[in-house]
Amino acid sequence: MLIWCLALLALCIAALPSSAASPTVLQAQNFKMAGDTSRMRLVVQFDREPDMRWFLLRDPHRMVIDMQEAAFGFDAGALEARGMVTGVRHGNLDQGNSRIIVSFDGPFEIERFDILQNEESEGFRLVADIVASSERAFEAAMAEQIESTGSTQTTRKADRLGQGGDPTADRFRIVIDPGHGGIDTGAKGVTGTQEKTITLAFALELKKMLEDTGRFDVFMTRDRDLFLRLDERVRIARQHEADLLISIHADAIRLKNVRGATVYTVSDKASDAEAAAKAMRENLADEIAGIDVEEDNQEVADILIDLIRRETQGFSLRFARSLVGELSSEIQMIKTNPHRFASFRVLRAPDVPSVLLELGYLSNEEDEAQLRDPEWRAKAAEGIAAAIKAFAQGRQDVGG
Ligand code: ZN
């Protein structure tokens, strides 16, 4: 199918007169995309205002952009797969119409699709922001578009996925993220315990405890010794439409006497120098595993920070406070400021309240011994479960 499409595309392109010879045709001059596996920005430059519309296709998940006849001057390298995008194709459909097809590696949402006049130069540009979403959200967007285009294949509203008929749709959903994994072992304890092993053991026990209440749907970013990029962890939380993400860690630092649990939330500005250093260590996970964090990512990271909704941030803070409260009665917290904040990449889902829980310090002998003790871990999990119950209750009471 793909080969057939490509062949057809090649034929269409070959049959066209060269772009230089037909200045009346829209010039699609430059294609750029940047981002990661949870968020992408596409920017396409045109010599004049393009007349565009877009729609979605599935299997695989695609965004199709239609416009008036265009001559494409894209650089082949710029179209190569990256982040969520698995491929970009473009060409002419029939007399007077052209198309760009962007394929993605999973369900997505088009957060922004704007045609803007260039400020500094001639011409116009398309700016599209795409974020990873759930299968349910993608299906809903597809159903919406079928309705708005007046197709006879309209699905009745009640038949749509996630609208009525799904008794689990309103259940509180939690994603537990065991820190590190695979080639990224995380911190190392005084007797050699690896952070990635402790976080996974703890996360599996916490999952079971939460599921046993019968009140929650619980998902894991990983359930085995597996490397995951930080943005993939964020994406998994968004795909499950999580109401809460808890990232579990157990750090090691040079000061051997520092011990106790700490709760972190995301913020551009760190609460203190230690929290800033901690975020820097955790954000290095991708580089440690040899993943190139593209230069482009910096720009996207800034956009990401801007997009963190105030509301989500409010919920994260509320949960963090409740977590500190409940945990204090079960386990030892760090002496000063048990709730801190810094710029953690794994906490940047714009619509999922997220906290990072440092269970204790593997660099401290007593903390390490406790982290290896299933009874101690059960007490810590109790504290978290109590905080989640209170938080979930509060959200359901306000209809959120
Ligand atoms: Zn860690």
XYZ file of C-alpha atoms and ligand atoms in Angstrom:
401
model
C 0.000 0.000 0.000
C 2.721 2.398 1.017
C 4.820 1.543 -2.028
C 1.801 2.033 -4.255
C 1.141 5.440 -2.722
C 4.734 6.486 -3.098
C 4.778 5.364 -6.714
C 1.612 7.313 -7.412
C 3.061 10.330 -5.662
C 6.266 10.108 -7.673
C 4.236 9.931 -10.875
C 2.202 12.969 -9.932
C 5.299 14.935 -9.083
C 7.050 13.889 -12.292
C 4.047 14.914 -14.355
C 4.101 18.441 -12.963
C 5.799 21.317 -14.666
C 8.774 22.589 -12.676
C 7.919 25.045 -9.925
C 10.110 27.809 -11.315
C 8.146 27.776 -14.551
C 4.825 28.311 -12.820
C 5.014 31.237 -10.418
C 1.251 31.250 -10.130
C 1.391 28.110 -8.047
C 1.714 28.297 -4.243
C 5.343 27.793 -3.221
C 5.751 25.495 -0.199
C 9.291 26.490 0.582
C 10.456 25.104 3.847
C 9.384 22.356 6.236
C 10.592 22.191 9.827
C 9.647 20.089 12.787
C 10.963 19.807 16.319
C 9.944 17.972 19.432
C 9.962 14.646 21.146
C 7.693 11.640 21.575
C 5.060 13.598 23.456
C 4.949 16.954 21.665
C 5.878 18.293 18.233
C 5.769 21.612 16.436
C 5.614 21.755 12.642
C 6.359 24.962 10.753
C 5.875 25.208 6.981
C 6.778 28.334 4.997
C 4.808 29.544 1.987
C 5.307 32.423 -0.438
C 1.699 33.511 -0.021
C -1.321 32.675 2.086
C -2.207 29.010 1.672
C -5.813 27.899 1.699
C -5.755 24.895 3.996
C -7.863 22.337 5.745
C -6.812 19.311 7.715
C -8.312 16.021 8.799
C -7.306 12.874 10.629
C -6.849 9.297 9.472
C -6.069 6.220 11.510
C -4.087 2.969 10.986
C -1.562 4.515 11.183
C -2.477 7.768 12.930
C -2.095 10.582 10.386
C -2.724 14.262 9.898
C -3.641 15.150 6.340
C -3.278 18.772 5.209
C -4.916 19.773 1.945
C -4.202 23.010 0.090
C -4.348 24.592 -3.331
C -1.873 23.345 -5.947
C 1.636 23.800 -4.615
C 5.241 23.388 -5.681
C 7.230 21.749 -2.880
C 10.777 22.856 -2.211
C 11.291 20.842 0.973
C 14.679 19.619 2.071
C 14.567 15.799 2.221
C 16.452 15.744 5.532
C 13.812 17.923 7.166
C 11.159 15.281 6.472
C 12.977 12.452 8.230
C 11.223 10.724 11.127
C 11.775 12.252 14.534
C 9.912 12.492 17.837
C 6.312 11.388 17.346
C 6.526 11.731 13.563
C 7.278 8.534 11.650
C 7.147 10.075 8.186
C 6.132 13.025 6.004
C 4.922 12.738 2.444
C 3.743 15.442 0.073
C 2.604 15.787 -3.489
C -0.201 16.744 -5.793
C -3.548 15.014 -5.721
C -5.239 16.110 -8.887
C -5.602 19.312 -10.858
C -5.521 22.182 -8.431
C -4.919 20.330 -5.165
C -1.908 19.383 -3.095
C -1.492 17.426 0.102
C 0.944 16.877 2.955
C 0.551 13.717 5.034
C 2.264 13.492 8.403
C 2.274 10.049 10.062
C 2.578 9.614 13.819
C 3.565 6.714 16.021
C 0.396 6.876 18.097
C -2.781 8.842 18.807
C -2.369 12.625 18.915
C -4.285 15.831 19.264
C -3.872 18.979 17.169
C -3.565 21.646 19.781
C -2.923 24.490 17.386
C -3.174 24.944 13.620
C -2.517 28.531 12.566
C -1.654 30.285 9.331
C 0.402 33.348 10.235
C 1.811 36.200 8.210
C 5.603 36.397 8.547
C 6.687 39.445 10.502
C 10.285 39.688 9.315
C 9.962 38.455 5.753
C 7.545 37.950 2.906
C 5.039 35.163 2.925
C 3.060 33.102 5.389
C 3.703 30.132 7.601
C 1.710 27.261 9.007
C 2.373 26.564 12.682
C 0.918 23.325 14.045
C 1.381 22.046 17.586
C 0.676 18.381 18.056
C 0.578 16.570 21.376
C 0.349 12.860 22.124
C -3.095 11.899 23.371
C -5.150 8.818 24.074
C -6.804 6.491 21.571
C -10.112 7.651 23.032
C -9.400 11.329 22.357
C -8.241 10.534 18.798
C -11.404 8.515 18.107
C -13.515 11.357 19.480
C -11.761 13.865 17.197
C -12.313 11.560 14.213
C -15.989 11.164 15.044
C -16.268 14.932 15.400
C -14.768 15.490 11.969
C -17.081 12.953 10.339
C -20.001 14.876 11.774
C -18.687 18.272 10.745
C -18.009 17.198 7.156
C -21.561 15.876 6.839
C -20.522 12.369 5.929
C -23.214 9.694 5.904
C -20.985 7.541 8.068
C -21.723 9.660 11.122
C -21.549 7.725 14.338
C -24.374 8.288 16.770
C -23.094 10.226 19.736
C -23.962 7.508 22.253
C -22.026 4.918 20.259
C -18.816 6.809 20.471
C -15.995 5.395 22.456
C -15.931 6.865 25.936
C -19.352 8.499 25.707
C -21.821 6.441 27.671
C -21.724 2.692 27.973
C -18.235 2.681 29.448
C -18.517 2.184 33.199
C -14.783 2.646 33.766
C -14.660 6.087 32.083
C -15.219 7.942 35.361
C -12.828 5.919 37.466
C -9.788 7.676 38.878
C -6.736 6.699 36.843
C -3.233 6.593 38.242
C 0.013 6.097 36.370
C 2.952 4.951 38.502
C 6.364 5.647 37.011
C 9.200 3.556 38.450
C 12.241 5.801 37.884
C 15.122 4.728 35.612
C 15.397 1.208 34.100
C 17.423 -0.780 31.604
C 20.747 0.811 30.780
C 19.939 3.704 33.138
C 20.400 2.108 36.561
C 19.844 5.301 38.528
C 21.605 5.826 41.835
C 23.616 3.150 43.587
C 23.250 2.335 47.294
C 25.977 1.933 49.919
C 25.712 -1.867 49.632
C 25.162 -1.840 45.862
C 21.366 -1.652 45.620
C 20.318 -0.135 42.285
C 17.697 2.597 42.225
C 15.946 1.101 39.159
C 15.336 -2.176 41.051
C 13.978 -0.522 44.188
C 11.675 1.817 42.257
C 10.200 -1.079 40.255
C 9.665 -3.308 43.309
C 8.009 -0.452 45.160
C 5.839 0.567 42.203
C 4.535 -2.984 41.709
C 3.625 -3.245 45.399
C 1.931 0.155 45.340
C -0.007 -0.803 42.215
C -1.328 -3.934 43.891
C -2.324 -2.056 47.025
C -4.213 0.576 45.005
C -5.941 -2.009 42.831
C -7.019 -3.982 45.893
C -9.126 -1.004 46.996
C -11.265 -1.616 43.897
C -11.492 2.142 43.345
C -8.690 2.917 40.933
C -7.382 2.006 37.523
C -3.626 1.765 37.857
C -1.091 1.728 35.035
C 2.704 1.564 34.989
C 5.095 3.329 32.640
C 7.231 0.176 32.881
C 6.623 -3.150 34.647
C 10.039 -4.652 33.974
C 13.686 -3.664 33.695
C 13.295 -1.415 30.680
C 14.810 1.905 29.591
C 12.247 4.626 28.886
C 12.911 8.195 27.803
C 11.521 10.863 30.089
C 9.142 12.157 27.416
C 7.886 8.607 26.848
C 6.925 8.427 30.507
C 4.973 11.671 30.122
C 3.335 10.345 27.005
C 2.212 7.109 28.668
C 0.514 9.143 31.399
C -1.295 11.234 28.780
C -2.282 8.194 26.709
C -3.981 6.679 29.742
C -5.669 10.026 30.437
C -4.238 9.773 33.922
C -5.671 11.805 36.783
C -2.340 11.514 38.555
C 1.259 10.593 37.743
C 3.589 9.494 40.531
C 7.228 9.072 39.597
C 9.108 6.950 42.163
C 12.812 7.515 42.932
C 15.501 6.819 45.549
C 18.460 9.108 45.020
C 22.032 9.061 46.282
C 24.046 12.146 47.249
C 27.438 12.834 48.710
C 26.165 13.796 52.160
C 25.781 10.350 53.700
C 23.813 11.529 56.713
C 20.963 13.083 54.721
C 17.912 10.823 54.832
C 14.143 10.729 54.570
C 11.480 11.087 51.889
C 10.899 14.205 49.737
C 7.981 15.133 47.477
C 8.771 17.202 44.356
C 6.559 19.136 41.976
C 7.538 20.921 38.762
C 8.493 24.577 38.611
C 10.713 26.756 36.416
C 12.278 28.151 39.518
C 13.701 25.651 41.981
C 12.781 25.873 45.670
C 16.451 25.490 46.654
C 19.852 24.584 45.261
C 19.538 20.905 46.210
C 16.210 20.566 44.419
C 17.714 22.198 41.314
C 20.665 19.777 41.413
C 18.295 16.884 41.911
C 16.225 17.848 38.839
C 19.433 18.175 36.828
C 20.497 14.640 37.832
C 17.107 13.162 36.974
C 16.862 15.063 33.679
C 20.166 13.506 32.623
C 18.543 10.057 32.357
C 18.231 10.281 28.556
C 21.829 11.347 28.039
C 23.091 8.611 30.360
C 21.421 6.082 28.091
C 23.156 7.604 25.055
C 20.026 9.213 23.637
C 20.741 12.409 21.757
C 18.568 15.127 23.139
C 18.244 17.233 20.007
C 19.096 20.896 20.179
C 15.586 21.547 18.964
C 14.309 20.095 22.210
C 15.401 23.080 24.206
C 12.993 25.286 22.335
C 10.206 22.770 22.734
C 11.009 22.358 26.415
C 10.372 26.081 26.850
C 7.078 25.839 25.023
C 6.244 22.935 27.287
C 6.854 24.917 30.419
C 4.593 27.677 29.106
C 1.877 25.182 28.460
C 1.712 23.679 31.901
C -1.711 24.679 32.861
C -2.173 26.567 36.034
C -5.020 24.291 36.941
C -2.916 21.152 36.615
C -0.216 22.802 38.670
C -2.761 23.596 41.363
C -3.823 19.965 41.550
C -0.189 18.802 41.660
C 0.475 21.115 44.600
C -2.647 20.018 46.386
C -1.705 16.352 46.024
C 1.906 17.015 47.051
C 0.739 18.641 50.290
C -1.608 15.785 51.067
C 1.156 13.280 50.264
C 3.584 14.956 52.648
C 0.894 14.909 55.334
C -0.007 11.230 54.941
C 3.574 10.028 54.484
C 4.792 11.848 57.598
C 2.664 9.614 59.776
C 4.084 6.457 58.139
C 7.751 7.076 57.349
C 10.534 9.541 58.044
C 10.582 12.641 55.854
C 13.609 14.765 55.088
C 14.281 17.261 57.909
C 13.772 20.534 56.052
C 11.189 21.279 53.352
C 9.727 17.836 52.568
C 7.908 19.469 49.616
C 10.300 20.989 47.101
C 10.087 22.007 43.481
C 12.354 22.181 40.455
C 12.301 21.755 36.690
C 11.763 17.983 36.289
C 11.159 16.872 32.714
C 9.137 13.837 33.776
C 6.583 16.062 35.542
C 5.741 18.192 32.505
C 2.497 16.673 31.247
C 0.348 19.790 30.719
C -2.848 18.075 31.806
C -1.801 15.381 34.281
C -1.155 16.418 37.881
C 2.293 14.980 38.582
C 4.616 14.509 41.530
C 8.004 12.907 41.952
C 8.465 11.005 45.194
C 11.940 10.468 46.526
C 11.378 7.560 48.917
C 14.721 8.018 50.641
C 18.449 8.183 50.026
C 20.327 5.108 48.862
C 23.484 6.924 49.986
C 22.301 6.683 53.592
C 22.810 3.297 55.262
C 19.551 3.269 57.237
C 17.503 4.531 54.309
C 18.960 1.872 52.029
C 18.148 -0.876 54.530
C 14.566 0.402 54.775
C 14.140 0.628 51.024
C 15.063 -3.055 50.825
C 12.576 -3.990 53.542
C 9.124 -5.024 52.190
C 7.475 -4.107 55.490
C 8.813 -0.570 55.372
C 7.783 -0.303 51.745
C 4.244 -1.422 52.643
C 4.031 1.396 55.209
C 5.176 3.958 52.649
C 2.651 2.589 50.138
C -0.120 2.929 52.780
C 0.711 6.595 53.136
C 0.585 7.161 49.384
C -2.687 5.242 49.051
C -4.262 7.380 51.796
C -3.161 10.574 50.033
C -4.523 9.323 46.697
C -7.875 8.417 48.237
C -8.244 11.922 49.678
C -7.139 13.562 46.419
C -9.423 11.400 44.249
C -12.352 12.090 46.567
C -11.746 15.809 46.310
C -11.621 15.716 42.514
C -14.718 13.578 42.136
C -16.653 15.835 44.514
C -16.093 18.801 42.214
C -16.954 16.716 39.179
C -13.405 16.677 37.880
Zn 16.081 8.823 40.294
